[in-house]
Amino acid sequence: MKFLFTFPSMTAAFSADKWIKDSRELSVQGLPTRIIHLPYCLTGTCQGLGLSVVADVNNIVSLKNKFHENHISFSNIWKETSVEGNYEKFEEAGKAAKK
């Protein structure tokens, strides 16, 4: 699945990407990530860049917890819907809240 972390600043997005790439944390090593421009449907939610991550739900929850442990702030986590480029807010309970 494709997820998107949004951040309070572009610097925070780059810092999170660097932290993942440099991490020795086994739970995040090898996660495919990419800094992307936010899709149009999310442009009003935060700054202009986000961190795209391809992972399963367990890895996303683990990454979210690692971000908290390492004081890496993010605004939201979004899950791509069945329509490419559309996102809905990710909720840990396995449900997603519609934006």
Coordinates of N, CA, C and O in Angstrom, one line a residue:
M1 N 0.8 -1.2 0.0 CA 0.0 0.0 0.0 C 0.9 1.2 0.0 O 2.0 1.2 0.5
K2 N 0.3 2.3 -0.5 CA 1.1 3.6 -0.6 C 0.5 4.5 0.5 O -0.7 4.7 0.6
F3 N 1.4 5.0 1.3 CA 1.0 6.0 2.3 C 1.8 7.3 2.1 O 2.8 7.3 1.4
L4 N 1.3 8.4 2.7 CA 1.9 9.7 2.6 C 1.9 10.4 3.9 O 0.8 10.5 4.5
F5 N 3.1 10.7 4.4 CA 3.2 11.5 5.6 C 3.3 12.9 5.2 O 4.0 13.3 4.2
T6 N 2.5 13.8 5.8 CA 2.6 15.2 5.6 C 3.3 15.9 6.9 O 3.2 15.3 8.0
F7 N 3.9 17.0 6.7 CA 4.7 17.6 7.7 C 4.4 19.1 7.9 O 3.9 19.7 6.9
P8 N 4.8 19.6 9.0 CA 4.5 21.1 9.3 C 5.4 22.0 8.4 O 5.2 23.1 8.3
S9 N 6.5 21.4 7.9 CA 7.4 22.2 7.0 C 8.1 21.3 6.0 O 8.2 20.1 6.2
M10 N 8.7 21.9 5.0 CA 9.4 21.1 4.0 C 10.7 20.6 4.6 O 11.1 19.4 4.3
T11 N 11.3 21.3 5.5 CA 12.5 20.9 6.2 C 12.2 19.6 7.0 O 13.0 18.6 7.0
A12 N 11.1 19.5 7.7 CA 10.7 18.3 8.4 C 10.5 17.1 7.5 O 10.9 16.0 7.9
A13 N 10.0 17.3 6.3 CA 9.9 16.2 5.4 C 11.2 15.7 4.9 O 11.4 14.5 4.9
F14 N 12.2 16.6 4.6 CA 13.5 16.1 4.3 C 14.2 15.5 5.4 O 14.9 14.5 5.2
S15 N 14.0 16.0 6.6 CA 14.6 15.4 7.8 C 14.1 14.0 8.1 O 14.9 13.1 8.4
A16 N 12.8 13.8 7.9 CA 12.2 12.4 8.1 C 12.8 11.4 7.1 O 13.1 10.3 7.4
D17 N 12.9 11.9 5.8 CA 13.4 11.0 4.8 C 14.8 10.6 5.1 O 15.2 9.5 5.0
K18 N 15.6 11.6 5.5 CA 17.0 11.3 5.8 C 17.1 10.4 7.0 O 18.0 9.5 7.0
W19 N 16.3 10.6 8.0 CA 16.3 9.7 9.2 C 16.1 8.3 8.8 O 16.7 7.4 9.2
I20 N 15.1 8.1 7.9 CA 14.8 6.7 7.5 C 15.9 6.1 6.7 O 16.4 5.0 7.0
K21 N 16.5 6.9 5.8 CA 17.6 6.4 5.0 C 18.9 6.1 5.8 O 19.6 5.2 5.5
D22 N 19.1 6.8 6.9 CA 20.3 6.7 7.7 C 20.0 5.7 8.9 O 20.9 5.4 9.7
S23 N 18.8 5.3 9.1 CA 18.3 4.6 10.3 C 19.0 3.2 10.4 O 19.1 2.5 9.4
R24 N 19.3 2.9 11.7 CA 19.7 1.5 12.0 C 18.6 0.7 12.5 O 18.8 -0.5 12.9
E25 N 17.4 1.3 12.6 CA 16.2 0.6 13.1 C 15.8 -0.5 12.1 O 15.4 -0.2 11.0
L26 N 15.7 -1.7 12.6 CA 15.4 -2.8 11.7 C 14.0 -2.7 11.1 O 13.7 -3.0 10.0
S27 N 13.1 -2.1 11.9 CA 11.7 -2.0 11.5 C 11.5 -1.0 10.3 O 10.5 -1.0 9.6
V28 N 12.5 -0.1 10.1 CA 12.3 0.9 9.0 C 13.3 0.7 7.9 O 13.2 1.4 6.9
Q29 N 14.3 -0.1 8.1 CA 15.4 -0.3 7.1 C 14.7 -0.9 5.8 O 13.9 -1.8 5.9
G30 N 15.1 -0.3 4.7 CA 14.6 -0.8 3.4 C 13.3 -0.4 3.0 O 12.8 -0.8 1.9
L31 N 12.6 0.5 3.8 CA 11.3 1.0 3.4 C 11.5 1.9 2.2 O 12.3 2.8 2.2
P32 N 10.7 1.7 1.1 CA 10.9 2.6 -0.1 C 10.2 3.9 0.2 O 9.0 3.9 0.5
T33 N 11.0 5.0 0.2 CA 10.4 6.3 0.5 C 10.8 7.2 -0.6 O 11.8 7.0 -1.3
R34 N 10.0 8.3 -0.7 CA 10.3 9.3 -1.8 C 9.7 10.6 -1.4 O 8.5 10.6 -1.0
I35 N 10.4 11.7 -1.4 CA 9.8 13.0 -1.2 C 9.0 13.4 -2.5 O 9.6 13.3 -3.6
I36 N 7.8 13.8 -2.3 CA 6.9 14.1 -3.4 C 6.2 15.4 -3.2 O 6.0 15.9 -2.0
H37 N 5.8 16.1 -4.3 CA 4.9 17.2 -4.1 C 3.5 16.7 -3.8 O 3.1 15.6 -4.2
L38 N 2.8 17.4 -2.9 CA 1.5 16.9 -2.5 C 0.5 16.8 -3.6 O 0.5 17.7 -4.4
P39 N -0.3 15.8 -3.6 CA -1.3 15.7 -4.7 C -2.3 16.9 -4.4 O -2.5 17.4 -3.3
Y40 N -3.0 17.3 -5.5 CA -3.9 18.4 -5.4 C -4.9 18.3 -4.3 O -5.2 19.3 -3.6
C41 N -5.4 17.1 -4.1 CA -6.4 16.9 -3.0 C -5.9 17.2 -1.6 O -6.7 17.4 -0.7
L42 N -4.6 17.3 -1.4 CA -4.1 17.6 -0.1 C -3.3 18.9 0.0 O -2.8 19.2 1.1
T43 N -3.4 19.7 -1.0 CA -2.6 20.9 -1.0 C -3.0 21.9 0.1 O -2.2 22.7 0.6
G44 N -4.2 21.9 0.6 CA -4.7 22.8 1.6 C -4.4 22.3 3.0 O -4.6 22.9 4.0
T45 N -3.8 21.1 3.2 CA -3.6 20.5 4.5 C -2.3 20.8 5.2 O -2.2 20.7 6.4
C46 N -1.3 21.2 4.4 CA 0.0 21.5 5.0 C 1.0 22.1 4.0 O 0.5 22.6 3.0
Q47 N 2.3 22.0 4.2 CA 3.3 22.5 3.3 C 3.2 21.7 2.0 O 2.5 20.7 1.9
G48 N 4.1 22.0 1.0 CA 4.0 21.5 -0.3 C 4.6 20.2 -0.6 O 4.5 19.6 -1.7
L49 N 5.3 19.6 0.4 CA 6.0 18.3 0.2 C 5.5 17.3 1.2 O 5.2 17.6 2.3
G50 N 5.6 16.0 0.8 CA 5.3 14.9 1.7 C 6.2 13.8 1.5 O 7.0 13.8 0.5
L51 N 6.2 12.8 2.3 CA 7.0 11.6 2.2 C 6.2 10.4 1.9 O 5.3 10.0 2.7
S52 N 6.3 9.9 0.7 CA 5.6 8.8 0.2 C 6.3 7.5 0.7 O 7.5 7.4 0.5
V53 N 5.5 6.6 1.2 CA 6.1 5.3 1.8 C 5.2 4.2 1.3 O 4.0 4.2 1.4
V54 N 5.9 3.2 0.7 CA 5.2 2.0 0.3 C 5.5 0.9 1.4 O 6.6 0.5 1.6
A55 N 4.4 0.5 2.1 CA 4.5 -0.4 3.2 C 3.2 -1.0 3.5 O 2.2 -0.5 3.1
D56 N 3.2 -2.0 4.4 CA 1.9 -2.5 5.0 C 1.6 -1.7 6.2 O 2.4 -0.9 6.7
V57 N 0.4 -1.9 6.7 CA -0.1 -1.1 7.9 C 0.8 -1.3 9.1 O 1.1 -0.3 9.8
N58 N 1.2 -2.5 9.4 CA 2.1 -2.7 10.5 C 3.4 -1.9 10.5 O 3.8 -1.3 11.5
N59 N 4.0 -1.8 9.3 CA 5.2 -1.0 9.1 C 4.9 0.5 9.3 O 5.8 1.2 9.8
I60 N 3.8 0.9 8.8 CA 3.4 2.4 8.9 C 3.2 2.7 10.4 O 3.7 3.8 10.9
V61 N 2.5 1.9 11.1 CA 2.3 2.1 12.5 C 3.7 2.1 13.3 O 3.9 3.0 14.1
S62 N 4.5 1.2 12.9 CA 5.9 1.1 13.5 C 6.7 2.4 13.2 O 7.3 3.0 14.1
L63 N 6.6 2.9 11.9 CA 7.3 4.1 11.5 C 6.7 5.3 12.3 O 7.5 6.1 12.7
K64 N 5.4 5.4 12.4 CA 4.8 6.5 13.1 C 5.3 6.5 14.6 O 5.7 7.5 15.1
N65 N 5.4 5.3 15.2 CA 5.9 5.3 16.6 C 7.4 5.6 16.7 O 7.8 6.3 17.6
K66 N 8.2 5.2 15.7 CA 9.6 5.6 15.7 C 9.8 7.1 15.5 O 10.7 7.7 16.1
F67 N 8.9 7.7 14.6 CA 9.0 9.1 14.5 C 8.7 9.8 15.8 O 9.4 10.7 16.2
H68 N 7.7 9.4 16.5 CA 7.4 9.9 17.8 C 8.6 9.8 18.8 O 9.0 10.7 19.5
E69 N 9.1 8.6 18.9 CA 10.3 8.3 19.8 C 11.5 9.2 19.5 O 12.2 9.5 20.4
N70 N 11.7 9.5 18.2 CA 12.8 10.3 17.8 C 12.5 11.7 17.5 O 13.3 12.5 16.9
H71 N 11.4 12.2 18.0 CA 10.9 13.6 18.0 C 10.9 14.1 16.5 O 11.3 15.3 16.3
I72 N 10.5 13.3 15.6 CA 10.3 13.7 14.2 C 8.8 14.1 14.1 O 7.9 13.2 14.1
S73 N 8.5 15.3 13.9 CA 7.1 15.7 13.9 C 6.5 15.6 12.5 O 7.2 16.0 11.5
F74 N 5.3 15.1 12.4 CA 4.6 15.1 11.1 C 3.1 15.5 11.4 O 2.7 15.5 12.6
S75 N 2.5 15.9 10.4 CA 1.1 16.5 10.5 C 0.1 15.4 10.5 O -0.8 15.3 11.3
N76 N 0.1 14.5 9.4 CA -0.9 13.5 9.2 C -0.3 12.3 8.4 O 0.8 12.5 7.8
I77 N -1.0 11.2 8.5 CA -0.7 10.1 7.6 C -1.9 9.9 6.7 O -3.0 9.8 7.2
W78 N -1.6 9.7 5.4 CA -2.7 9.5 4.4 C -2.5 8.2 3.7 O -1.3 7.8 3.5
K79 N -3.5 7.6 3.4 CA -3.5 6.3 2.7 C -4.1 6.5 1.3 O -5.2 7.1 1.1
E80 N -3.4 6.1 0.2 CA -3.9 6.2 -1.1 C -5.1 5.3 -1.3 O -5.1 4.2 -0.9
T81 N -6.1 5.8 -1.9 CA -7.4 5.1 -2.2 C -7.2 4.2 -3.4 O -6.1 4.2 -4.0
S82 N -8.2 3.6 -3.8 CA -8.1 2.7 -5.0 C -8.0 3.6 -6.3 O -7.6 3.1 -7.3
V83 N -8.3 4.9 -6.2 CA -8.1 5.8 -7.3 C -6.7 6.5 -7.1 O -6.5 7.2 -6.1
E84 N -5.8 6.2 -8.0 CA -4.4 6.7 -7.8 C -4.4 8.2 -7.7 O -5.1 8.9 -8.4
G85 N -3.7 8.7 -6.7 CA -3.6 10.2 -6.5 C -4.6 10.7 -5.5 O -4.5 11.9 -5.1
N86 N -5.6 9.9 -5.1 CA -6.6 10.3 -4.1 C -6.2 9.7 -2.8 O -5.8 8.5 -2.7
Y87 N -6.3 10.5 -1.7 CA -5.9 10.0 -0.4 C -7.0 10.2 0.6 O -7.8 11.1 0.5
E88 N -7.0 9.4 1.6 CA -7.9 9.5 2.8 C -7.0 9.4 4.0 O -5.9 8.8 4.0
K89 N -7.4 10.1 5.1 CA -6.6 10.1 6.3 C -6.6 8.7 6.9 O -7.6 8.0 7.0
F90 N -5.4 8.3 7.3 CA -5.2 6.9 7.8 C -5.5 6.9 9.3 O -5.1 7.8 10.1
E91 N -6.2 5.9 9.7 CA -6.6 5.7 11.1 C -6.0 4.4 11.5 O -6.2 3.4 10.8
E92 N -5.3 4.3 12.6 CA -4.7 3.0 13.0 C -5.6 1.8 13.2 O -5.2 0.7 13.0
A93 N -6.8 2.1 13.5 CA -7.8 1.0 13.7 C -8.0 0.2 12.4 O -8.9 -0.7 12.4
G94 N -7.3 0.6 11.3 CA -7.5 -0.1 10.0 C -8.5 0.6 9.2 O -8.8 0.2 8.1
K95 N -9.2 1.6 9.7 CA -10.2 2.3 9.0 C -9.5 3.7 8.5 O -8.6 4.1 9.1
A96 N -10.1 4.2 7.5 CA -9.6 5.5 7.1 C -10.8 6.5 7.1 O -11.9 6.2 6.7
A97 N -10.5 7.7 7.6 CA -11.5 8.7 7.6 C -11.5 9.5 6.3 O -10.4 9.9 5.8
K98 N -12.6 9.7 5.7 CA -12.7 10.4 4.4 C -12.3 11.9 4.6 O -12.7 12.5 5.6
K99 N -11.6 12.4 3.7 CA -11.2 13.8 3.7 C -12.3 14.6 3.0 O -12.8 14.2 2.0

